[in-house]
XYZ file of C-alpha atoms in Angstrom:
717
model
C -17.272 -54.231 -79.515
C -18.756 -56.434 -76.558
C -16.886 -59.363 -74.556
C -17.949 -61.771 -71.276
C -14.739 -62.262 -69.639
C -14.063 -65.781 -67.689
C -16.785 -66.275 -65.072
C -16.414 -67.264 -61.268
C -19.000 -68.830 -58.670
C -19.486 -65.686 -56.181
C -19.931 -68.522 -53.348
C -19.417 -72.257 -53.317
C -22.371 -73.258 -51.324
C -25.240 -73.617 -52.939
C -27.543 -71.187 -52.784
C -31.224 -72.054 -51.192
C -33.230 -70.326 -54.097
C -35.491 -72.797 -54.075
C -38.034 -73.414 -57.938
C -38.090 -69.704 -58.137
C -34.895 -68.855 -58.386
C -33.599 -65.720 -56.383
C -35.784 -62.861 -55.403
C -32.939 -60.391 -56.597
C -29.885 -59.361 -56.730
C -29.108 -55.370 -55.646
C -26.204 -53.153 -55.250
C -25.029 -51.827 -52.083
C -23.491 -48.258 -51.390
C -20.040 -49.395 -51.122
C -18.303 -50.316 -54.234
C -18.321 -54.272 -55.252
C -20.678 -54.970 -52.715
C -23.716 -56.801 -53.372
C -27.165 -57.753 -51.884
C -28.490 -61.315 -52.545
C -31.985 -62.184 -51.505
C -32.954 -65.713 -52.283
C -37.104 -66.889 -52.378
C -36.802 -68.268 -49.074
C -35.872 -66.564 -45.490
C -32.064 -65.249 -46.080
C -30.333 -61.890 -47.113
C -26.813 -62.457 -48.023
C -24.420 -59.440 -48.512
C -21.448 -60.184 -50.519
C -18.157 -58.669 -51.802
C -17.511 -59.304 -55.440
C -13.690 -59.286 -55.874
C -12.868 -61.251 -53.137
C -15.878 -63.888 -53.932
C -17.029 -63.856 -49.885
C -20.161 -63.149 -48.109
C -19.602 -60.008 -45.538
C -22.964 -60.226 -43.532
C -26.197 -62.959 -43.676
C -29.430 -62.046 -42.493
C -32.601 -64.282 -41.889
C -36.262 -63.847 -41.009
C -37.362 -66.242 -38.631
C -38.964 -69.910 -39.397
C -42.450 -69.396 -40.412
C -41.961 -66.472 -42.679
C -40.799 -65.936 -45.991
C -39.492 -62.937 -47.612
C -41.467 -61.659 -50.656
C -39.827 -58.617 -51.760
C -35.585 -58.251 -52.585
C -33.603 -56.594 -50.430
C -32.347 -53.114 -51.021
C -30.098 -50.596 -50.176
C -31.025 -46.934 -48.551
C -28.198 -45.058 -50.501
C -29.252 -42.062 -48.294
C -28.350 -44.102 -44.889
C -26.667 -46.371 -45.601
C -29.296 -48.804 -44.646
C -30.603 -52.011 -46.156
C -34.778 -52.855 -46.221
C -36.541 -56.048 -47.188
C -40.278 -57.155 -46.847
C -40.863 -60.368 -45.996
C -44.767 -61.785 -45.450
C -45.596 -58.676 -48.011
C -46.357 -56.380 -45.735
C -43.646 -56.637 -42.818
C -41.011 -53.958 -43.689
C -37.416 -54.824 -41.894
C -35.021 -51.810 -41.377
C -31.450 -52.766 -40.779
C -27.818 -52.235 -40.921
C -23.896 -54.200 -40.989
C -24.040 -53.938 -36.814
C -27.475 -55.793 -36.436
C -27.365 -59.431 -36.394
C -30.788 -60.497 -35.734
C -33.622 -59.210 -38.148
C -36.188 -59.520 -34.880
C -34.546 -56.963 -33.030
C -34.632 -54.220 -35.998
C -36.581 -51.919 -37.024
C -40.522 -53.008 -37.761
C -43.284 -51.569 -39.445
C -46.473 -52.951 -40.511
C -48.071 -51.618 -44.249
C -51.526 -51.639 -44.847
C -50.833 -53.348 -48.317
C -49.449 -55.790 -50.136
C -45.886 -54.465 -51.328
C -44.519 -55.976 -55.109
C -41.303 -54.131 -55.300
C -38.991 -51.074 -53.374
C -36.856 -49.465 -55.746
C -33.628 -48.375 -54.480
C -31.202 -46.023 -56.701
C -28.448 -43.072 -55.739
C -29.715 -39.351 -55.758
C -33.015 -39.808 -54.326
C -34.899 -41.631 -51.338
C -36.126 -45.411 -51.875
C -39.760 -45.769 -53.124
C -42.192 -48.503 -52.749
C -44.209 -50.183 -55.676
C -47.512 -51.518 -53.787
C -49.371 -54.813 -55.615
C -52.540 -52.361 -56.474
C -49.935 -50.343 -58.256
C -49.620 -47.012 -55.611
C -46.446 -45.679 -55.198
C -44.858 -44.397 -51.918
C -41.557 -42.725 -50.732
C -39.821 -44.337 -48.301
C -40.095 -41.660 -45.551
C -43.533 -40.839 -46.412
C -44.557 -44.587 -45.787
C -42.572 -44.956 -42.650
C -44.188 -41.704 -41.093
C -47.382 -43.247 -41.520
C -47.025 -47.096 -41.782
C -50.842 -47.835 -41.936
C -51.568 -45.014 -44.087
C -54.221 -46.022 -46.386
C -53.169 -47.421 -49.836
C -55.054 -46.536 -53.039
C -55.663 -48.743 -55.979
C -54.259 -48.007 -59.354
C -54.579 -51.005 -61.320
C -58.075 -52.435 -62.054
C -59.506 -55.745 -61.096
C -57.640 -58.716 -62.435
C -54.348 -56.968 -63.322
C -51.176 -58.465 -61.856
C -47.856 -56.540 -62.066
C -45.578 -58.652 -64.444
C -42.098 -56.278 -64.462
C -41.263 -53.307 -63.192
C -38.303 -50.749 -63.208
C -36.855 -47.515 -61.938
C -35.400 -44.765 -63.543
C -34.133 -40.663 -62.799
C -35.363 -38.797 -65.846
C -35.147 -34.660 -65.863
C -33.463 -35.425 -61.917
C -37.167 -36.880 -61.227
C -37.700 -40.382 -59.799
C -39.687 -42.330 -62.219
C -41.246 -45.765 -62.282
C -42.715 -47.845 -65.077
C -44.446 -51.204 -64.324
C -46.180 -53.766 -66.549
C -49.131 -55.206 -65.829
C -51.472 -58.278 -68.026
C -54.518 -58.924 -67.465
C -56.181 -61.847 -69.959
C -53.360 -61.997 -71.973
C -53.577 -58.121 -72.377
C -50.234 -55.720 -71.348
C -50.597 -51.820 -70.025
C -47.459 -49.852 -68.870
C -48.147 -47.681 -66.640
C -45.102 -44.506 -66.099
C -45.452 -43.150 -62.286
C -43.577 -39.701 -62.141
C -43.536 -39.724 -58.237
C -42.935 -36.707 -56.901
C -45.513 -34.659 -58.958
C -47.765 -38.072 -59.217
C -48.614 -37.726 -62.508
C -49.524 -41.284 -63.395
C -50.125 -42.320 -67.324
C -51.412 -45.603 -68.416
C -50.230 -46.999 -71.681
C -52.106 -50.146 -73.392
C -49.368 -51.956 -75.098
C -50.224 -52.997 -78.745
C -48.718 -56.605 -79.565
C -49.014 -58.499 -82.794
C -50.397 -62.726 -82.697
C -46.917 -63.566 -82.509
C -45.782 -60.839 -80.467
C -46.767 -61.740 -76.886
C -43.910 -61.634 -74.497
C -42.293 -64.568 -72.884
C -43.411 -64.476 -69.314
C -42.301 -61.128 -67.403
C -39.251 -60.366 -69.823
C -39.255 -56.947 -70.181
C -36.312 -54.854 -69.766
C -35.752 -50.806 -70.523
C -33.336 -47.777 -70.843
C -34.298 -44.045 -70.663
C -33.654 -42.651 -74.183
C -34.251 -38.964 -74.254
C -37.998 -38.163 -73.340
C -38.986 -41.586 -74.080
C -38.123 -45.092 -71.868
C -37.658 -47.781 -74.119
C -39.766 -50.869 -73.245
C -37.817 -54.079 -74.999
C -40.175 -57.735 -74.822
C -38.951 -61.068 -75.597
C -41.800 -62.839 -77.464
C -42.999 -66.123 -77.964
C -41.337 -66.121 -81.838
C -37.701 -65.985 -79.795
C -37.470 -62.145 -81.129
C -36.834 -58.958 -79.367
C -39.460 -55.947 -79.641
C -39.107 -52.589 -78.624
C -42.279 -49.739 -77.568
C -41.559 -46.314 -77.089
C -43.287 -45.276 -74.014
C -43.342 -41.322 -73.445
C -42.012 -40.193 -69.457
C -44.302 -37.236 -69.752
C -47.919 -37.617 -71.607
C -50.333 -34.542 -72.383
C -53.215 -36.346 -70.875
C -52.672 -38.459 -67.895
C -56.399 -39.140 -67.527
C -57.041 -40.586 -70.937
C -55.916 -44.335 -71.249
C -53.190 -44.190 -74.507
C -52.014 -47.021 -76.837
C -48.571 -47.384 -78.188
C -47.527 -50.249 -80.916
C -44.192 -52.293 -80.691
C -41.976 -52.743 -83.311
C -39.472 -55.469 -84.741
C -35.903 -54.631 -82.824
C -34.345 -58.210 -82.906
C -34.995 -61.013 -85.110
C -34.465 -64.772 -83.765
C -32.378 -64.218 -80.490
C -33.443 -67.385 -79.310
C -35.500 -70.345 -80.251
C -39.217 -69.750 -81.225
C -41.551 -71.646 -78.196
C -38.714 -71.689 -75.621
C -40.040 -70.866 -72.174
C -37.674 -71.693 -69.348
C -34.372 -70.257 -68.856
C -35.247 -67.407 -70.687
C -34.347 -63.768 -69.885
C -33.679 -60.540 -71.117
C -31.995 -57.159 -69.730
C -30.837 -54.251 -71.421
C -27.043 -53.033 -70.756
C -26.938 -49.605 -72.381
C -28.682 -48.159 -75.769
C -26.955 -50.116 -78.103
C -26.506 -53.810 -76.375
C -28.793 -56.101 -74.640
C -27.944 -59.549 -72.691
C -30.247 -62.379 -73.611
C -30.356 -66.175 -72.104
C -31.604 -68.848 -73.601
C -30.868 -71.068 -76.365
C -30.812 -69.877 -79.928
C -31.563 -73.214 -81.909
C -33.909 -75.838 -80.843
C -31.307 -78.789 -80.077
C -28.976 -76.327 -78.651
C -28.109 -75.296 -75.034
C -29.070 -72.385 -73.188
C -26.654 -69.721 -73.786
C -26.060 -66.117 -72.432
C -25.881 -63.634 -75.763
C -24.855 -60.016 -76.010
C -25.951 -58.406 -79.259
C -25.752 -54.898 -80.725
C -29.114 -53.977 -81.652
C -28.108 -50.715 -83.476
C -26.086 -52.996 -86.140
C -28.245 -55.997 -85.269
C -25.092 -58.589 -85.072
C -24.615 -61.256 -82.404
C -21.308 -59.801 -80.163
C -19.861 -62.935 -78.102
C -21.826 -65.711 -76.167
C -21.488 -68.320 -73.681
C -22.547 -71.655 -73.449
C -24.350 -72.710 -69.987
C -24.479 -76.235 -69.689
C -26.161 -76.639 -66.535
C -29.118 -74.848 -67.544
C -30.157 -71.387 -65.929
C -33.380 -70.196 -64.581
C -33.730 -67.219 -67.165
C -32.616 -64.253 -64.105
C -30.124 -62.164 -65.064
C -29.350 -59.204 -63.296
C -26.596 -56.436 -64.693
C -24.970 -53.506 -62.399
C -22.405 -51.429 -64.038
C -19.931 -54.034 -65.496
C -21.020 -57.208 -63.976
C -23.429 -59.463 -64.808
C -25.026 -61.950 -62.121
C -26.994 -64.914 -63.258
C -27.862 -68.609 -61.973
C -26.036 -71.154 -63.658
C -27.536 -74.198 -62.317
C -28.275 -73.307 -58.642
C -24.893 -71.100 -58.246
C -25.158 -67.823 -58.267
C -22.324 -67.117 -61.342
C -20.615 -63.829 -61.844
C -19.480 -62.407 -65.442
C -17.703 -59.263 -65.885
C -18.699 -57.370 -69.240
C -16.863 -55.122 -71.456
C -18.092 -52.641 -73.915
C -16.892 -50.107 -75.817
C -18.564 -47.170 -77.590
C -20.676 -48.670 -80.463
C -19.386 -48.673 -84.024
C -19.582 -50.692 -87.051
C -15.925 -52.038 -87.078
C -16.582 -53.225 -83.639
C -19.900 -54.893 -84.089
C -18.288 -56.800 -87.068
C -15.852 -57.940 -84.648
C -13.011 -56.221 -86.590
C -11.775 -53.518 -84.115
C -8.199 -53.888 -83.094
C -6.966 -53.283 -79.188
C -3.788 -54.775 -78.372
C -5.219 -54.785 -74.939
C -7.940 -57.278 -76.016
C -6.503 -59.278 -78.186
C -7.322 -62.520 -76.011
C -10.218 -61.857 -75.853
C -12.812 -64.347 -78.117
C -15.410 -62.322 -80.082
C -18.177 -64.246 -82.454
C -19.483 -61.856 -84.685
C -22.651 -62.838 -86.105
C -24.872 -61.389 -88.565
C -29.196 -62.088 -88.788
C -28.918 -63.113 -92.703
C -28.231 -59.792 -93.944
C -28.024 -61.177 -97.191
C -32.062 -62.428 -97.373
C -34.034 -59.691 -97.173
C -37.023 -61.949 -96.899
C -35.402 -63.194 -93.673
C -34.171 -60.356 -92.320
C -31.545 -58.763 -94.882
C -29.885 -55.755 -95.042
C -32.928 -53.869 -96.736
C -35.003 -55.028 -94.399
C -32.970 -54.219 -91.121
C -32.785 -50.431 -92.840
C -36.364 -49.837 -93.423
C -37.299 -51.069 -90.103
C -34.805 -48.836 -88.576
C -35.695 -45.946 -90.961
C -39.369 -46.845 -89.614
C -38.144 -46.351 -85.542
C -36.720 -43.217 -86.507
C -39.246 -41.454 -88.035
C -41.748 -42.961 -85.761
C -39.853 -41.340 -82.734
C -39.242 -38.407 -84.649
C -42.507 -38.120 -84.850
C -43.501 -38.598 -81.563
C -40.810 -35.967 -80.316
C -42.413 -33.936 -82.446
C -45.734 -34.305 -80.964
C -44.421 -33.999 -77.302
C -42.065 -30.619 -77.556
C -43.537 -27.526 -77.431
C -42.614 -25.213 -80.440
C -42.436 -21.502 -79.983
C -45.401 -20.214 -82.573
C -47.483 -22.623 -80.185
C -46.670 -20.341 -77.308
C -46.845 -17.299 -79.241
C -50.601 -18.284 -80.138
C -51.385 -19.185 -76.800
C -50.719 -15.829 -75.940
C -52.629 -13.987 -78.117
C -55.673 -16.634 -77.044
C -55.140 -15.278 -73.731
C -55.431 -11.651 -74.553
C -58.847 -11.920 -76.051
C -60.484 -15.258 -76.073
C -62.606 -16.940 -73.782
C -62.173 -18.507 -70.211
C -63.201 -21.898 -71.384
C -60.659 -21.642 -74.808
C -58.075 -20.424 -73.077
C -58.628 -23.535 -70.361
C -58.645 -26.020 -73.489
C -55.928 -24.060 -75.553
C -53.798 -24.509 -71.995
C -54.238 -27.979 -71.570
C -53.390 -28.558 -75.115
C -50.008 -26.514 -74.603
C -49.257 -28.204 -71.049
C -49.533 -31.758 -72.865
C -46.548 -31.246 -74.705
C -44.585 -29.123 -72.247
C -41.363 -30.248 -70.746
C -39.456 -29.091 -67.827
C -36.871 -27.066 -69.953
C -39.698 -24.466 -71.122
C -39.054 -22.681 -67.648
C -39.362 -18.991 -69.329
C -42.557 -19.404 -71.551
C -45.014 -20.501 -68.602
C -43.925 -17.433 -66.754
C -45.178 -15.288 -69.621
C -48.077 -17.071 -69.816
C -48.796 -16.419 -66.081
C -48.054 -12.761 -66.366
C -50.378 -12.287 -69.836
C -53.422 -14.277 -67.482
C -52.472 -11.769 -64.740
C -52.104 -9.036 -66.852
C -55.959 -9.755 -68.092
C -57.416 -10.229 -64.507
C -55.924 -6.646 -63.474
C -57.865 -4.548 -67.180
C -61.267 -6.953 -66.782
C -61.909 -7.409 -63.254
C -64.680 -10.321 -63.801
C -61.971 -12.628 -65.444
C -60.396 -15.454 -63.075
C -59.394 -18.261 -64.676
C -59.017 -20.204 -61.545
C -58.282 -23.607 -63.767
C -55.689 -21.998 -65.644
C -53.401 -20.949 -63.117
C -53.554 -23.999 -61.128
C -52.389 -25.743 -63.732
C -49.483 -23.177 -64.818
C -48.789 -23.711 -60.383
C -48.099 -27.158 -60.607
C -45.858 -27.059 -63.298
C -43.694 -26.723 -60.105
C -41.334 -24.262 -61.978
C -42.935 -20.285 -60.897
C -41.600 -18.469 -58.114
C -43.281 -15.379 -56.220
C -40.731 -13.419 -58.001
C -41.407 -14.450 -61.341
C -45.301 -13.751 -61.036
C -45.671 -11.285 -58.003
C -49.468 -10.263 -58.854
C -50.734 -14.226 -58.785
C -50.619 -14.319 -54.920
C -52.146 -10.962 -54.750
C -55.449 -11.669 -56.965
C -55.751 -15.150 -54.847
C -55.981 -13.130 -51.914
C -58.730 -10.873 -53.105
C -60.345 -13.664 -54.665
C -60.051 -15.305 -50.966
C -59.220 -18.147 -52.552
C -57.240 -20.849 -50.328
C -56.457 -23.873 -52.094
C -54.601 -21.472 -54.430
C -52.885 -19.711 -51.615
C -52.221 -23.128 -50.000
C -50.270 -24.363 -53.184
C -47.931 -21.162 -53.484
C -47.225 -21.438 -49.982
C -45.416 -25.457 -50.407
C -43.904 -24.003 -53.703
C -42.965 -20.970 -53.832
C -39.633 -20.171 -51.675
C -39.360 -16.328 -51.973
C -42.849 -15.307 -50.637
C -42.192 -11.688 -48.618
C -43.571 -11.731 -44.798
C -46.199 -9.325 -45.560
C -47.576 -11.607 -48.037
C -47.579 -14.953 -45.714
C -48.742 -12.529 -42.783
C -52.075 -11.900 -45.470
C -52.424 -15.668 -46.057
C -52.463 -16.242 -42.141
C -55.373 -13.669 -42.131
C -57.539 -14.884 -44.544
C -56.840 -18.811 -43.408
C -57.879 -17.429 -40.162
C -60.982 -15.914 -40.802
C -62.639 -17.388 -43.480
C -65.398 -19.744 -42.547
C -65.944 -23.192 -41.596
C -68.898 -23.318 -43.690
C -67.192 -22.192 -46.905
C -63.881 -24.668 -46.066
C -66.016 -27.440 -46.369
C -66.822 -26.617 -50.087
C -63.374 -26.011 -51.319
C -60.729 -28.904 -52.036
C -57.702 -28.664 -49.850
C -54.236 -30.706 -49.304
C -54.282 -32.331 -46.468
C -51.231 -34.291 -46.177
C -49.785 -32.505 -43.257
C -52.384 -33.032 -41.575
C -52.986 -35.865 -38.740
C -55.771 -37.298 -37.417
C -57.024 -34.286 -35.289
C -60.014 -36.217 -33.994
C -57.370 -37.614 -31.026
C -57.831 -35.561 -27.831
C -55.252 -34.729 -25.599
C -55.634 -34.630 -21.668
C -55.363 -30.776 -20.640
C -53.843 -31.540 -17.491
C -50.514 -33.027 -19.939
C -48.457 -29.718 -18.996
C -49.040 -29.571 -15.185
C -47.910 -33.755 -15.107
C -45.143 -32.152 -16.839
C -43.965 -29.900 -14.937
C -44.363 -32.533 -11.802
C -41.446 -34.733 -12.908
C -38.295 -34.265 -11.560
C -35.386 -33.159 -13.814
C -31.935 -35.370 -13.055
C -33.751 -35.488 -9.682
C -33.979 -32.053 -9.028
C -37.306 -29.990 -8.072
C -36.907 -26.423 -6.757
C -39.836 -25.539 -4.788
C -40.842 -22.026 -5.324
C -43.879 -20.133 -4.499
C -44.178 -17.332 -7.245
C -46.125 -19.663 -9.393
C -48.766 -20.215 -6.565
C -51.435 -18.127 -7.481
C -51.062 -19.541 -11.497
C -51.629 -23.281 -9.626
C -54.410 -22.181 -7.902
C -55.791 -20.195 -10.967
C -55.220 -23.355 -13.048
C -56.856 -25.650 -10.660
C -60.044 -23.324 -10.405
C -61.795 -25.814 -12.707
C -66.228 -26.098 -13.192
C -67.652 -29.081 -11.287
C -67.602 -32.485 -13.475
C -64.490 -31.186 -15.525
C -61.631 -33.641 -14.123
C -61.392 -35.401 -17.014
C -61.721 -32.655 -19.292
C -60.116 -32.999 -22.634
C -58.901 -30.562 -25.321
C -59.546 -31.588 -28.716
C -58.129 -29.873 -31.908
C -59.415 -26.055 -31.861
C -59.831 -25.876 -35.584
C -61.467 -27.702 -38.680
C -58.992 -30.425 -40.348
C -58.565 -28.419 -43.602
C -58.223 -24.909 -41.461
C -55.418 -26.862 -39.808
C -53.923 -27.372 -43.382
C -54.330 -24.093 -44.357
C -52.345 -23.066 -41.062
C -49.292 -25.923 -41.335
C -48.587 -24.313 -44.862
C -48.268 -20.999 -43.029
C -45.898 -23.271 -40.735
C -43.649 -24.561 -43.075
C -43.086 -21.258 -44.651
C -39.711 -19.085 -45.325
C -39.780 -15.742 -42.956
C -37.225 -13.501 -41.350
C -38.328 -12.850 -37.437
C -37.705 -8.899 -38.418
C -39.764 -8.515 -41.167
C -42.572 -10.552 -40.204
C -42.742 -9.340 -36.398
C -44.524 -5.686 -37.644
C -47.226 -7.554 -39.140
C -48.197 -9.817 -37.171
C -49.387 -7.371 -35.205
C -52.599 -6.220 -37.857
C -53.780 -9.889 -36.764
C -57.056 -9.157 -35.022
C -56.735 -10.730 -30.934
C -59.385 -13.453 -31.560
C -57.752 -14.819 -34.347
C -54.149 -14.593 -32.804
C -55.663 -16.394 -29.468
C -57.194 -19.420 -31.914
C -53.878 -19.802 -33.458
C -51.902 -20.294 -30.676
C -54.412 -22.478 -29.303
C -53.825 -24.757 -32.349
C -50.070 -24.252 -31.727
C -50.249 -25.200 -28.087
C -52.381 -28.398 -29.241
C -49.957 -29.308 -31.773
C -46.888 -29.239 -28.924
C -48.897 -31.600 -26.404
C -49.064 -33.598 -29.156
C -45.418 -33.448 -30.275
C -44.849 -34.307 -26.374
C -47.084 -37.445 -26.398
C -44.625 -39.139 -28.790
C -41.064 -40.301 -28.235
C -39.404 -38.731 -30.828
C -41.276 -35.445 -30.379
C -42.483 -35.963 -33.940
C -45.763 -35.512 -35.653
C -47.699 -38.338 -37.936
C -48.274 -37.522 -41.386
C -47.024 -37.345 -44.513
C -45.352 -33.616 -43.937
C -46.636 -32.567 -40.510
C -44.691 -28.932 -38.871
C -41.833 -29.618 -36.745
C -41.671 -29.458 -33.267
C -38.997 -26.049 -33.889
C -41.468 -24.708 -36.038
C -44.011 -24.616 -33.846
C -42.246 -23.269 -31.081
C -40.679 -20.645 -33.415
C -44.272 -19.615 -33.950
C -45.511 -19.315 -30.657
C -42.810 -17.070 -29.260
C -43.619 -15.147 -32.814
C -47.194 -14.322 -31.767
C -46.454 -13.641 -28.197
C -44.153 -11.286 -28.834
C -46.095 -9.319 -30.737
C -49.077 -9.881 -29.342
C -48.151 -10.539 -25.655
C -50.330 -7.251 -24.273
C -52.992 -7.414 -26.242
C -53.688 -11.116 -25.929
C -53.109 -10.687 -21.825
C -56.351 -8.711 -22.018
C -58.527 -11.334 -23.444
C -60.081 -13.820 -20.656
C -59.998 -16.649 -23.309
C -56.408 -16.450 -23.491
C -55.527 -16.717 -19.374
C -55.322 -20.630 -19.486
C -53.619 -20.790 -22.269
C -50.817 -17.905 -21.285
C -50.905 -20.073 -17.671
C -50.134 -23.332 -19.152
C -47.195 -21.598 -21.625
C -45.624 -19.605 -18.254
C -45.179 -23.114 -17.000
C -43.572 -25.231 -19.878
C -41.474 -22.341 -20.013
C -40.684 -22.823 -16.433
C -40.181 -26.336 -16.405
C -37.821 -26.555 -19.354
C -35.192 -23.689 -17.470
C -35.296 -26.028 -14.811
C -34.202 -28.895 -17.476
C -31.634 -26.557 -19.264
C -30.264 -25.374 -15.843
C -29.377 -28.885 -14.214
C -28.491 -29.851 -18.268
C -25.729 -26.625 -18.116
C -24.080 -28.017 -14.552
C -24.098 -31.455 -16.181
C -22.060 -30.069 -19.348
C -19.075 -28.242 -17.144
C -18.813 -31.911 -15.477
C -18.080 -33.047 -18.746
C -15.916 -30.577 -19.597
C -13.525 -31.585 -16.558
C -13.914 -35.189 -17.575
C -12.752 -33.886 -21.206
C -9.723 -31.834 -19.186
C -8.546 -35.333 -16.813
C -9.157 -37.610 -20.364
C -6.746 -35.372 -22.154
C -4.236 -34.644 -19.525
C -4.017 -38.434 -18.809
C -2.421 -39.738 -22.680
C 0.177 -42.680 -20.869
C -2.112 -45.443 -20.357
C -1.567 -49.196 -19.952
C -3.454 -51.647 -22.144
C -5.772 -51.999 -18.875
C -6.386 -49.847 -16.217
C -8.726 -48.828 -13.725
C -9.948 -45.080 -12.779
C -11.545 -43.482 -10.383
C -12.941 -39.717 -10.459
C -14.553 -37.772 -8.000
C -16.863 -35.167 -9.122
C -17.596 -32.622 -6.463
């Protein structure tokens, strides 16, 4: 049984919502607090139980907020977009939005999604999706166009499915509707054509959805006043092919047909929906709660001042515009049962709550009677069962595929594997491991057999590890398949140090001509075309650290050697010593996990010229890091300064004597020596300051009795 409790106005001040109503109401990271964004310039943080605002922030005159403000549940900060491209991030202590963090993006934003359990995700108007962290690392990165020309996003929602963030958005083009399902982390995007009947076209963007096992149950409020449901698979077998999904009738005539204004829809749970709109042509607008499982109206509330059709639901609270006031209606719902749906469920504590049990003409089968309801529910259940059977892999299918792997041709195996993975879900980890072992076993038995495409598909399921298939990287090393090695390094958490070092040898030795023809993941690479000044390290060592500079002649020879440059080299610059594709491969090595004890012996086996090249690249990365205030590199997933310095130390520890004898490495070693010397000087001064702060702390602990106001003079010797 569902019930609406007494409503109350969140604010006594009329909201400046404008003709379009509010942009949105979003939860904060604290219970009972919500962010309200109007369609003008203001974001207000409300505490619902106290019915008062806790904070208010506005963009300056001439700017317009174009996206509802949301809360980053990982950091507690707030995020908003104004003028389509300008992103602002702030917290409760900030007062002026002009003084908070600002990032100008390269494409227009449609919506920022944020829920607990994951970082915020940004949906652009062209259909692309980006994680907030990756976007802030490179705000001006190129944003691809996903939807076709003429398509416009009408509605979107964000879910967590199988612990993976999923975005669904609906677009419209020339009266046709399409649904896109984006798996954010795996970047799998599937497009579905929504098939509606002549009278089933949605009213404006009136969609809502909830997750039911392997499906997104997409509901729409149509022009005939009925609610239709479309089952959209979360996982699709063929992401490249556009698929069609057909809608089915869910609830008949919940609002009067032909209603256009003040109409809204939102899912409360898997069994209940809230509907805004007039139930009869001559009646006023109402808020109604329907039980979709038993086809009954649970309760309704008349809205004499009208509504904009906007409706938000979080926890047990409904938000809506009643007139031009933001109204809050507490809502309670119990487990769906036939007695509750009929309004006959007895609870002492709810005797004062009036419900309106209403039946959808079960007596008349032609209208929407009991027989029609049963047949419709049966058809829907059969359709859901059929789709689940189609999507879920069966045991015999995997056994049949394993037998095909043993004897079938490579092309046939690839086709059958693609069909199998179309039905696969993350629940079937062990089956994927068996398939990889079957392929590797045949590779060893038949040296000419190398099903590269099949292996890449299986790695991209993200359920494999080195211990599950130790022969996979061994075969990739034999074939010099650097793309597969890079993918394994990015996804396998348990790669032995000997294999990591073998990958490093291949990455350093493969020719640039060969790399040009290979498709490499370039996410970790920034624009290497920029150059850095070769004298940057020398300038850094001359800077006074904390007013201290020790004159030392021990490096005078180094300075003389370093200053011996050929004529015309005064303005020389140092560019990236490797190509961007080789840099991407080396970055995969930098990100890999290792134990220093086990890695050092294997690093000694790498040729000296390759060690020098790797050191030059690491030094180039260090100079790039030192040029930025936060000491980080641009890009989606670049190496960190700590990783860079750790690998420099590892390479020098393992090969210092060899590198010392190479003339090409002399200048590099001198620069590294000067860097270490400057760092020692800085840390020496920091240690002195640390001692002073310890003394201050002791003095502070001794003087516990202080008046309300005092002046203290502390002398440091």
